[in-house]
PDB file of C-alpha atoms in Angstrom:
ATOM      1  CA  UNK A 523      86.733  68.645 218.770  1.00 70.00           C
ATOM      2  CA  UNK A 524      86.578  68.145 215.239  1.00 91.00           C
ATOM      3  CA  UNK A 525      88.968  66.026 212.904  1.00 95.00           C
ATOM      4  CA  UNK A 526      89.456  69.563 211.417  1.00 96.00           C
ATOM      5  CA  UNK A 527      90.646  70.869 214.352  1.00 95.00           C
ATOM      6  CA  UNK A 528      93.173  68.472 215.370  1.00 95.00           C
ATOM      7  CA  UNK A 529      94.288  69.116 211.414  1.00 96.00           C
ATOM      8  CA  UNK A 530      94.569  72.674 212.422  1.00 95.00           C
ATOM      9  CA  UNK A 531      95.585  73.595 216.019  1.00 94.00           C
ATOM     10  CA  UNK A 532      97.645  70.386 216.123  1.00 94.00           C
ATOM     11  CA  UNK A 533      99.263  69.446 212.928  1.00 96.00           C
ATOM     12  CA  UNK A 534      99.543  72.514 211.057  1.00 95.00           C
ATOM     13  CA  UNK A 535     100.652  74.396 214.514  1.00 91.00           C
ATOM     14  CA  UNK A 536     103.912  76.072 215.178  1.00 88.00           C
ATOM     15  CA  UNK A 537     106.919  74.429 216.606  1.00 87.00           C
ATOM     16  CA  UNK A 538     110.384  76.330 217.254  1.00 87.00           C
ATOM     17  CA  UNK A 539     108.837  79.152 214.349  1.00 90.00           C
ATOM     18  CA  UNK A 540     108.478  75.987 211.705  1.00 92.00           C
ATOM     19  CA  UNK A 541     105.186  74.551 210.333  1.00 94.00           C
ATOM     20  CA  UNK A 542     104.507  71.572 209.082  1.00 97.00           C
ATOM     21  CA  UNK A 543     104.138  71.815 205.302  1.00 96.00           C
ATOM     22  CA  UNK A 544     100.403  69.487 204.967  1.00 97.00           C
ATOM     23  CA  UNK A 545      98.979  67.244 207.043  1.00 97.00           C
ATOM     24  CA  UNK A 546      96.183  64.765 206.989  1.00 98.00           C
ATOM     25  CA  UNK A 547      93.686  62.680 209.364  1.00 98.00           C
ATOM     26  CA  UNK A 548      92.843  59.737 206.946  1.00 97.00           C
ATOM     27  CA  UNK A 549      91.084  56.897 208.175  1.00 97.00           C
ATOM     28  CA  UNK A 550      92.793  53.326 207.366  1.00 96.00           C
ATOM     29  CA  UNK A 551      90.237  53.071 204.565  1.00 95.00           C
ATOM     30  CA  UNK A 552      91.655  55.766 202.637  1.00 95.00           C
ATOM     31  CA  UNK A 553      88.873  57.902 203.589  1.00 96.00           C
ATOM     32  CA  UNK A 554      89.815  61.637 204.489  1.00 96.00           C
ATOM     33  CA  UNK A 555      88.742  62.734 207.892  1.00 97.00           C
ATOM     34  CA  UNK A 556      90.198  66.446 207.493  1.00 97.00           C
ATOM     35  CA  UNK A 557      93.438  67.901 205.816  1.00 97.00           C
ATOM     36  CA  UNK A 558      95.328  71.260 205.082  1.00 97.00           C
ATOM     37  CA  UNK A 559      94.940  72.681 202.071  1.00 96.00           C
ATOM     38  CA  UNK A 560      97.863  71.943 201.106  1.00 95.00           C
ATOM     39  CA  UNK A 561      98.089  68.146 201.618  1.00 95.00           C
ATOM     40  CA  UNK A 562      98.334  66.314 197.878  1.00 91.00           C
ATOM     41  CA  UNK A 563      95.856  64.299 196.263  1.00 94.00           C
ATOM     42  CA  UNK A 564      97.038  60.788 196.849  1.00 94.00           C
ATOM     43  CA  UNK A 565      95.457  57.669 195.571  1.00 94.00           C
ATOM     44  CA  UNK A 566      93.676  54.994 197.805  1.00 94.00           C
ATOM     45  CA  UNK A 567      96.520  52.305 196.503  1.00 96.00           C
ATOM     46  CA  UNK A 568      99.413  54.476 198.259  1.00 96.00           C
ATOM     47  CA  UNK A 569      96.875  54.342 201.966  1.00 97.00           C
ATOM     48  CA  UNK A 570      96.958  50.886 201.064  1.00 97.00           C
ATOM     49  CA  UNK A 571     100.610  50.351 200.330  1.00 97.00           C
ATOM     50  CA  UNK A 572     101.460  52.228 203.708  1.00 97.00           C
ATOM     51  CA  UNK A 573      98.708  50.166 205.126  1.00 97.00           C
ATOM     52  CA  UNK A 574     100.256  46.724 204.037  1.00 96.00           C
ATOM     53  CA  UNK A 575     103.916  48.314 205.181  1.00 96.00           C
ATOM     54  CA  UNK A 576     102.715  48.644 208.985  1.00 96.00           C
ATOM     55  CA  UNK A 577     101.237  44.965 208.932  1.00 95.00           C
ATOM     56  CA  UNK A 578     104.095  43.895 206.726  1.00 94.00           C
ATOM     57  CA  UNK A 579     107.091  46.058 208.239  1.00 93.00           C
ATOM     58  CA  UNK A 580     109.806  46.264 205.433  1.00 92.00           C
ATOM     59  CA  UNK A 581     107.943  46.286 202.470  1.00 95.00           C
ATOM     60  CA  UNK A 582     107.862  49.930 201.748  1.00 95.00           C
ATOM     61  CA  UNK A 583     112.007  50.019 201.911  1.00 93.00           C
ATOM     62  CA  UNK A 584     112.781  48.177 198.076  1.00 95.00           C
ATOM     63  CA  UNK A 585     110.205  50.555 196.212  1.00 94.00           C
ATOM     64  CA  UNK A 586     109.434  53.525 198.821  1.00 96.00           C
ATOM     65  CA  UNK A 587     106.658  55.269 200.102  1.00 96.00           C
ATOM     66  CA  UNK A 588     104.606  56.983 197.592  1.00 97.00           C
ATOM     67  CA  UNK A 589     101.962  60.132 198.886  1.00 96.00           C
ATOM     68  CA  UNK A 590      99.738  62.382 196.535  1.00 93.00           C
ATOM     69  CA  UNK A 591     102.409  60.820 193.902  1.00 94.00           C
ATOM     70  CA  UNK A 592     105.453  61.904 195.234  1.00 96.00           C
ATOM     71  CA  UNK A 593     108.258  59.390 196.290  1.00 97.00           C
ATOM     72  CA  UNK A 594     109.699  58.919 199.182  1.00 97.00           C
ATOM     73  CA  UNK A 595     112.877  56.907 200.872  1.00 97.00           C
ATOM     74  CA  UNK A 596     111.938  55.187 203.360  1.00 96.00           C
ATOM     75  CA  UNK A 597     114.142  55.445 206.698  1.00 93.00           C
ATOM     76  CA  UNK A 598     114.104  54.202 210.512  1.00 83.00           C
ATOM     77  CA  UNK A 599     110.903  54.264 211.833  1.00 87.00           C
ATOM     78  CA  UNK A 600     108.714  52.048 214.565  1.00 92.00           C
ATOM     79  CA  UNK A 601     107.338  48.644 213.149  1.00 92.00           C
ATOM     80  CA  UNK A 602     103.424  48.709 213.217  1.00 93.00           C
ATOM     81  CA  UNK A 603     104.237  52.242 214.133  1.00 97.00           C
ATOM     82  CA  UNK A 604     105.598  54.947 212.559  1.00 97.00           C
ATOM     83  CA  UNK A 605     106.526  54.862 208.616  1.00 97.00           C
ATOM     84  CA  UNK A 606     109.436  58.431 208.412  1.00 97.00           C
ATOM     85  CA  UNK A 607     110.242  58.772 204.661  1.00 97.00           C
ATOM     86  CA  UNK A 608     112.507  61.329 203.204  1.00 97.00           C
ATOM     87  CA  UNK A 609     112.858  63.460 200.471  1.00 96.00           C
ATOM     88  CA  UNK A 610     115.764  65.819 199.842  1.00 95.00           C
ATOM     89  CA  UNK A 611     115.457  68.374 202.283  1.00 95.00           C
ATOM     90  CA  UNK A 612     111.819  66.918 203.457  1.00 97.00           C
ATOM     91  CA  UNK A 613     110.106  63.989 204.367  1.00 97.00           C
ATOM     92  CA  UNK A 614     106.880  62.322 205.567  1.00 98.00           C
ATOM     93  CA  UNK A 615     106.195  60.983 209.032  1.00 98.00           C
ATOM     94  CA  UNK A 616     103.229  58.882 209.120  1.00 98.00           C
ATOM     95  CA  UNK A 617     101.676  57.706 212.633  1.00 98.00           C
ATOM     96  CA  UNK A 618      99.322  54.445 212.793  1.00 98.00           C
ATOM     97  CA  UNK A 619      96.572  55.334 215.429  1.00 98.00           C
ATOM     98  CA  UNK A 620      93.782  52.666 216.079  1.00 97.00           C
ATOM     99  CA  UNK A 621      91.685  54.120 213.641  1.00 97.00           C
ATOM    100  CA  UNK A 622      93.553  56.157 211.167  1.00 97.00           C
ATOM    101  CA  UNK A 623      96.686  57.313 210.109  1.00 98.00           C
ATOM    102  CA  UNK A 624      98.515  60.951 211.098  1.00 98.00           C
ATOM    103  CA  UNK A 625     100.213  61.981 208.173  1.00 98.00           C
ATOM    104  CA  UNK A 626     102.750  65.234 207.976  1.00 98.00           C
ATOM    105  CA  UNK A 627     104.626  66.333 205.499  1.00 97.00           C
ATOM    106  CA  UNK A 628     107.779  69.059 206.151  1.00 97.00           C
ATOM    107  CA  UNK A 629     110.330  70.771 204.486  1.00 96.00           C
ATOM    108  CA  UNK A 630     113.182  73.021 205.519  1.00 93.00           C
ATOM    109  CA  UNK A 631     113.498  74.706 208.093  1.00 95.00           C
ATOM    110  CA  UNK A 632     111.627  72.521 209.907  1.00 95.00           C
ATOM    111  CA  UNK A 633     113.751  68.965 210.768  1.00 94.00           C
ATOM    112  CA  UNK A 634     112.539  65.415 210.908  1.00 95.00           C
ATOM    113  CA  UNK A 635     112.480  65.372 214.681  1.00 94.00           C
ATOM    114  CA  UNK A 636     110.315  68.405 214.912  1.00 96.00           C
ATOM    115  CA  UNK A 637     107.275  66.744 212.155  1.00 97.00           C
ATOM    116  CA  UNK A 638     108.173  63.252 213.856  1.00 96.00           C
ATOM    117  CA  UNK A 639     107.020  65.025 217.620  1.00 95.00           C
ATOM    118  CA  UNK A 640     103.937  66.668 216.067  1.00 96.00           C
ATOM    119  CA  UNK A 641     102.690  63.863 214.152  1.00 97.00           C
ATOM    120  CA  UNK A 642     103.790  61.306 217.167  1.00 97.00           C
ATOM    121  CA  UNK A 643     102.461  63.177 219.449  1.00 96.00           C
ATOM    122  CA  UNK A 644      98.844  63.831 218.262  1.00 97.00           C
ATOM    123  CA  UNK A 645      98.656  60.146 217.660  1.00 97.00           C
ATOM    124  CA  UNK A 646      99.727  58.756 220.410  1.00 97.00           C
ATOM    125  CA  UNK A 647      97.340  61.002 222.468  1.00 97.00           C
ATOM    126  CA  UNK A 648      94.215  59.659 219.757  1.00 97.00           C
ATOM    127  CA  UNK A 649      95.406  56.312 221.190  1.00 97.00           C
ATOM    128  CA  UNK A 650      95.537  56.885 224.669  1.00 97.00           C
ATOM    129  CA  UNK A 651      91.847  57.815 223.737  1.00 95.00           C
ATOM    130  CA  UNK A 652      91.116  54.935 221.987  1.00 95.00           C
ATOM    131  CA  UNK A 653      90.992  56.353 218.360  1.00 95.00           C
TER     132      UNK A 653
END
């Protein structure tokens, strides 16, 4: 299957009649192994901020997260993990797989919990695969 793909059937898929708003596959050298359309130009010194944050748990939470430019405030989350950030009414959830890092963005309807169990779940079964 194609990084595409998991962009596409997995991310971007629908959960409880909600969608994720973008989503991203993007190695942990800032490179981008597939996107939606819709995902924001970030810069490679945000990937490496977020980066830093899952060596460095905690260091995110003064300043916040910062994707395609947008800021947001960083919340509970799984040290090493998962990085959730939130933003009015939306958020960010990112997931830290071996490899890369599975990034979705949502916005009402959908909740955090739904974009926290698609993002979680796609990584953790890259993982279990050794990705």
């Amino acid at each position: 299957m194609s990084w595409q793909a998991y962009v596409d059937d997995h991310l971007m898929c629908e959960i409880e009649g909600n969608h994720l708003s973008a989503a991203a596959i993007i190695g942990h050298d800032a490179a981008v192994w597939a996107q939606s359309p819709s995902f924001s130009q970030f810069k490679p010194e945000e990937i490496a901020a977020i980066m830093n944050d899952f060596s460095e748990p905690g260091t995110l939470a003064p300043t916040g997260l910062y994707l395609g430019g947008t800021k947001y405030m960083v919340i509970q989350g799984e040290p090493g993990a998962v990085i959730r950030g939130k933003k009015g009414p939306g958020g960010v959830t990112i997931k830290k797989t071996n490899l890369a890092l599975i990034i979705g963005v949502y916005d009402e309807p959908m909740n955090p919990g739904q974009c926290n169990m698609i993002v979680e779940r796609l990584g953790d079964y890259l993982i279990d695969q050794g990705l």
